[in-house]
Short mmCIF file of C-alpha atoms in Angstrom, two decimals:
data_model
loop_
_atom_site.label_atom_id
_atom_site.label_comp_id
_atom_site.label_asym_id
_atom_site.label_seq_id
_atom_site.Cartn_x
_atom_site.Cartn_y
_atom_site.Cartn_z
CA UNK A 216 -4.54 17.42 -0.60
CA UNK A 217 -2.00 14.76 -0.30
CA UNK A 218 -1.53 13.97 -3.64
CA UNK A 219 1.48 11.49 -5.25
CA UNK A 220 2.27 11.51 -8.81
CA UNK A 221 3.86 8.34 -10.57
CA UNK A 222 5.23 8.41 -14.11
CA UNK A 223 4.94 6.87 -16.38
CA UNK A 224 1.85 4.75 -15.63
CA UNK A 225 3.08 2.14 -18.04
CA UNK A 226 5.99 1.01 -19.62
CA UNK A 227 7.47 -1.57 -22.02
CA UNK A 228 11.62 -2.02 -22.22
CA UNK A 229 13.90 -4.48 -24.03
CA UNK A 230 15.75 -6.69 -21.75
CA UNK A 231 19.30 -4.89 -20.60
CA UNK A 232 17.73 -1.87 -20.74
CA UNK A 233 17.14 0.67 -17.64
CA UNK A 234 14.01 2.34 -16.69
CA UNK A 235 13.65 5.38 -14.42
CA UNK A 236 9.97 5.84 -12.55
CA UNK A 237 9.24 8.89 -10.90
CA UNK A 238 7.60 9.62 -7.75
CA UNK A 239 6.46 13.56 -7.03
CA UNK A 240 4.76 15.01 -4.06
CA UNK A 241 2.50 17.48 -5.49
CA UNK A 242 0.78 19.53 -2.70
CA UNK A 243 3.20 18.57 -0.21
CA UNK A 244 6.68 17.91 1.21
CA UNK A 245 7.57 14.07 1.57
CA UNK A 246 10.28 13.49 4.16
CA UNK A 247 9.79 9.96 3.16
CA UNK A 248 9.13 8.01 0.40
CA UNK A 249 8.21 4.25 -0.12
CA UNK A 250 8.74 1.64 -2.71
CA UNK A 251 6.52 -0.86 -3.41
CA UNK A 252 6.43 -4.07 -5.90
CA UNK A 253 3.16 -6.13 -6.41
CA UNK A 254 2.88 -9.38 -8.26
CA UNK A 255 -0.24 -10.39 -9.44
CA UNK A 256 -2.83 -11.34 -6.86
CA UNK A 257 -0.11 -10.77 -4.35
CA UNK A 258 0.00 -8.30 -1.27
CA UNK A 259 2.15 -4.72 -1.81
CA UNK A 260 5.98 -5.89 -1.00
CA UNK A 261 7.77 -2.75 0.10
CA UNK A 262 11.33 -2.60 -1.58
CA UNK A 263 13.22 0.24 0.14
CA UNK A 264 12.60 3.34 2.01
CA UNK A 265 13.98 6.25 1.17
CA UNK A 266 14.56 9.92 2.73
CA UNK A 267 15.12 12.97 1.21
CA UNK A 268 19.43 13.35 0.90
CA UNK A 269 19.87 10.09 2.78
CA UNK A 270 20.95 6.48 1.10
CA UNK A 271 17.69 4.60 0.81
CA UNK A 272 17.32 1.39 3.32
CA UNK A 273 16.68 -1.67 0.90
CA UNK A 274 14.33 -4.67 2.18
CA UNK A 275 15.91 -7.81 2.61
CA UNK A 276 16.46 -9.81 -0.91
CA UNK A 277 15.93 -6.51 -2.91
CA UNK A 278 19.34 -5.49 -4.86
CA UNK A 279 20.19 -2.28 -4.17
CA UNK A 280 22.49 -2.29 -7.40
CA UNK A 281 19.58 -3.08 -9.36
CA UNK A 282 17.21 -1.13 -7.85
CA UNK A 283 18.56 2.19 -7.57
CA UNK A 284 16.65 4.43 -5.67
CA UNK A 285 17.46 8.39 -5.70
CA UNK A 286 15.41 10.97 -3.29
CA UNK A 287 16.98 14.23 -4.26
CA UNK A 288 14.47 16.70 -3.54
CA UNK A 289 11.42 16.53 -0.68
CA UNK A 290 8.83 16.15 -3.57
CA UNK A 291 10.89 13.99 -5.90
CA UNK A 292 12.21 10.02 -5.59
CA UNK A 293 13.31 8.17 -8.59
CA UNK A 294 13.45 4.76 -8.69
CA UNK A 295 15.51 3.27 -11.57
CA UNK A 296 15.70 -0.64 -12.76
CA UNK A 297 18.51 -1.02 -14.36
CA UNK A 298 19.35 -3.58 -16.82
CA UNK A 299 16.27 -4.94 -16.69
CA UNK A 300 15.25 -8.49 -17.20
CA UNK A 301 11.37 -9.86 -18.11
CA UNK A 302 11.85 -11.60 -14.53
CA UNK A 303 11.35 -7.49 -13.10
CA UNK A 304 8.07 -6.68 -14.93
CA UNK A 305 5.82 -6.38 -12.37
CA UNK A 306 3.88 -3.53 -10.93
CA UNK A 307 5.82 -0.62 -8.93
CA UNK A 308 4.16 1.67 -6.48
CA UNK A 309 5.39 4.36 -4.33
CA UNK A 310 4.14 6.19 -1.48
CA UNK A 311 4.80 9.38 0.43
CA UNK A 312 4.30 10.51 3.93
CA UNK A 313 4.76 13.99 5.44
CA UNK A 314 6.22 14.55 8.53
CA UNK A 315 8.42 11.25 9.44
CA UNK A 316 6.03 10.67 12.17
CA UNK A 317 5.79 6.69 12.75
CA UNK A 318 1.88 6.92 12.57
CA UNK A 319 1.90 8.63 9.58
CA UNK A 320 -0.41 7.71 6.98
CA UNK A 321 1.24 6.97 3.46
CA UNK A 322 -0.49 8.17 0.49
CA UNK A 323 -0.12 6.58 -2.98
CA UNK A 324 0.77 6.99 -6.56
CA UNK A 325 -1.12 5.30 -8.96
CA UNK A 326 1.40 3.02 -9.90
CA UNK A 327 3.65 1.97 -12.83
CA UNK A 328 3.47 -1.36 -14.70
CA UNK A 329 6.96 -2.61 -16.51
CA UNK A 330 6.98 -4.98 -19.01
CA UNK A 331 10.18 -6.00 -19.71
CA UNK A 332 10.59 -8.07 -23.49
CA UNK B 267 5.46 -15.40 5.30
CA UNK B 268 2.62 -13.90 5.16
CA UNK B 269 2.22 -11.28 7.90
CA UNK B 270 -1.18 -10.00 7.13
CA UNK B 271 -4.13 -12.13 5.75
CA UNK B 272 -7.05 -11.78 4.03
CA UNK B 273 -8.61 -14.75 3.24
CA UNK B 274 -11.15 -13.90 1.42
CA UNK B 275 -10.33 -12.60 -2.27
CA UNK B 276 -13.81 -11.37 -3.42
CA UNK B 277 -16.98 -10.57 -1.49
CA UNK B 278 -20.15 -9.53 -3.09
CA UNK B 279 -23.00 -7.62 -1.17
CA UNK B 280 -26.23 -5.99 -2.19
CA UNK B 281 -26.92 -2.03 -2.08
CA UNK B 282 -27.88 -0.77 1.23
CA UNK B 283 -26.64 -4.30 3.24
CA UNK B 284 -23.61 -3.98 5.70
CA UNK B 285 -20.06 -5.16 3.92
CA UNK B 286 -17.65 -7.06 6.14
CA UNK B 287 -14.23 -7.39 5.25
CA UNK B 288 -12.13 -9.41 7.69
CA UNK B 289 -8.00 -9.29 8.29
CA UNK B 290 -6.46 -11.18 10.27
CA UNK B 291 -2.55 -10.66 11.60
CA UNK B 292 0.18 -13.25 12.92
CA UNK B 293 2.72 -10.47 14.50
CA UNK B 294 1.55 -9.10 17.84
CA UNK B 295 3.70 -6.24 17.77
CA UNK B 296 2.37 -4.00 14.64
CA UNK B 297 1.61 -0.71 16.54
CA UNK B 298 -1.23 0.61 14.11
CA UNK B 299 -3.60 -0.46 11.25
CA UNK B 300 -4.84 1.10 8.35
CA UNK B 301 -7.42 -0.19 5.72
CA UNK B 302 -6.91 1.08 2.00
CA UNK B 303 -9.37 1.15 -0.87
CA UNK B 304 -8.00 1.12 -4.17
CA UNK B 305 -9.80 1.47 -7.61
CA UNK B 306 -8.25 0.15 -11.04
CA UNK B 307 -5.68 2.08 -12.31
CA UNK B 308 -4.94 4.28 -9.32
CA UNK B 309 -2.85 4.04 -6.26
CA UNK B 310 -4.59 2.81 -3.04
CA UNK B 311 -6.50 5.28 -1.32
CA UNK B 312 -6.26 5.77 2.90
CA UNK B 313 -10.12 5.00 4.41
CA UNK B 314 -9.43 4.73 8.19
CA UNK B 315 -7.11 3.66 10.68
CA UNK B 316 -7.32 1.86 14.38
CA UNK B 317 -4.31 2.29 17.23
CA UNK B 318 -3.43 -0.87 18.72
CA UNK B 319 -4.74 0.35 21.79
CA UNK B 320 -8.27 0.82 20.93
CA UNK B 321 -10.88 -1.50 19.44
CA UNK B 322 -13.10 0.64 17.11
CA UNK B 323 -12.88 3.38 15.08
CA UNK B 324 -15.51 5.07 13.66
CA UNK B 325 -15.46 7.45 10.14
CA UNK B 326 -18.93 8.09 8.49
CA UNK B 327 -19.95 4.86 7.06
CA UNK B 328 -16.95 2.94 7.40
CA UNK B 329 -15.88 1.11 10.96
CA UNK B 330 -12.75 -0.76 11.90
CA UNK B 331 -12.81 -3.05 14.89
CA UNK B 332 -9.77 -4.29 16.31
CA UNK B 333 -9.58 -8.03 18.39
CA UNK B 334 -5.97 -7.85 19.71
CA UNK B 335 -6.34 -11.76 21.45
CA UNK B 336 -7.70 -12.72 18.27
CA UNK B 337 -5.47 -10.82 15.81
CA UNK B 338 -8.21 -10.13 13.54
CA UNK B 339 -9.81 -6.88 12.27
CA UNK B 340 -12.87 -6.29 10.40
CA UNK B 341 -13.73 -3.08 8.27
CA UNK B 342 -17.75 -2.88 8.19
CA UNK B 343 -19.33 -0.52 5.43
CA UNK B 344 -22.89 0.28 5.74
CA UNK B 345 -24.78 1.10 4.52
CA UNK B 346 -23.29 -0.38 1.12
CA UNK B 347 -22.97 1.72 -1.91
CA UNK B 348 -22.18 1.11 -5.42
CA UNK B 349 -19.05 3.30 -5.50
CA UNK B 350 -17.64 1.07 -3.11
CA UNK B 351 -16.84 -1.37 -5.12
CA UNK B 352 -13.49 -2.19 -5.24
CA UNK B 353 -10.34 -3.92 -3.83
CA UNK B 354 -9.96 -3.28 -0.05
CA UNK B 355 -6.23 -3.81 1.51
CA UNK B 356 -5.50 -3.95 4.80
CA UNK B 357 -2.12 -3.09 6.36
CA UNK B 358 -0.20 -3.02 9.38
CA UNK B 359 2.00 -0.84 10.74
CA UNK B 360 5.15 -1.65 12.85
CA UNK B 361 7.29 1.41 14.34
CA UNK B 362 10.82 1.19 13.26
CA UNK B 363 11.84 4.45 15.31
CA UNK B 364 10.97 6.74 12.08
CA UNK B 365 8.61 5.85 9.78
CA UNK B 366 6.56 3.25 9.88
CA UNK B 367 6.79 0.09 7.77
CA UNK B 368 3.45 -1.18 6.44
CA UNK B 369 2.88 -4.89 5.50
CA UNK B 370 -0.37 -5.86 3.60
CA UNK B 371 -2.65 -8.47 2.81
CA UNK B 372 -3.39 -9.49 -0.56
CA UNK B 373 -6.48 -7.72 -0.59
CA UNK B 374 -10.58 -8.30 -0.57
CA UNK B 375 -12.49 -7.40 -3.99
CA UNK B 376 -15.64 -5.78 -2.79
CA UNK B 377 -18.36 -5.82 -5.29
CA UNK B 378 -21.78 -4.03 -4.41
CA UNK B 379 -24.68 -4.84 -6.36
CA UNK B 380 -27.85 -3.14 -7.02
#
């Protein structure tokens, strides 16, 4: 059980364009989702948290206008870079937890990697 | 700055010896932490967790101690397997009155050898 889908895996963009990653509970209902960027032989930097029909709550120094992030459903969040720039290629990861407990334990996806050209 | 350390970046142990992977934390106030395992190409798995309250944790072959004075925690595998191999994180948890923000180190590249 407990299992978090992330699509697409991989993904290559011209510069200016936007790109929409998808994060889906599959065998369960997320109350909250997490967004994650990792640099190379860096630590996971969360981005934003974001609840299902609730505005998501940005880290400090991420752009919310740039990073759009859209939790619709209680299985789906979308996270969209828009007008992307090769300074936001980078590997994105989300995560998913079940009740909103603090102590919950956040499960994974697998991750997308965006090169932007 | 970095929150959550893990100063080593690779560690290499034999089949069948104990692994050690060591963390070590600057903010006294994270509430829990967690220790993730994650292979190439997939997300980062959840292995075990400690409560800032207690000092081990025990799961099968996998134990986290906790030193609170020392801000450090270890995550001992033994014995070793081959399957084990890959990058460890560790993470920290800090209760924001919801859900709980994790920080993590940069991670520990665990390589068991035959």
């Amino acid at each position: 059980g407990a299992v978090v889908s992330q699509h697409p895996s991989w993904v290559i963009c011209k510069s200016g364009t936007s790109v929409k990653i998808e994060c889906r509970s599959l065998d369960f209902q997320a109350t909250t989702m997490f967004w994650y960027r990792q640099f190379p032989k860096q630590s996971l930097m969360l981005m934003a948290t974001s609840n299902e029909g609730s505005k998501a709550t940005y880290e400090q120094g991420v752009e919310k206008d740039k990073f759009l992030i859209n939790h619709a459903s209680l299985t789906l969040s979308t996270l969209t870079v828009t007008s992307a720039h090769p300074e936001d290629s980078s590997f994105y990861i989300c995560s998913a937890i079940t009740s909103g407990s603090w102590s919950d334990i956040q499960y994974f996806g697998a991750g997308t990697r965006l090169s932007v050209l | 700055d970095q929150q959550v350390k893990q100063n080593s970046p690779s560690l290499s142990v034999q089949e069948g010896r104990i692994s050690i992977l060591n963390c070590d934390y600057t903010n006294s106030m994270f509430d829990y932490f967690l220790w993730y395992k994650k292979y190439p190409a997939e997300g980062p798995t959840f292995l075990i967790s400690i409560s800032s309250i207690k000092d081990k944790n025990e799961d099968g072959r996998f134990t986290v101690f906790l030193n609170k004075s020392a801000k450090h925690l270890s995550l001992h595998i033994v014995p070793s397997q081959p399957g084990d191999s890959a990058v460890y994180f560790c993470a920290a948890g800090l209760n924001t009155g919801t859900a709980s923000k994790l920080t993590f180190g940069t991670g520990t590249r665990l390589q068991v050898t035959l």
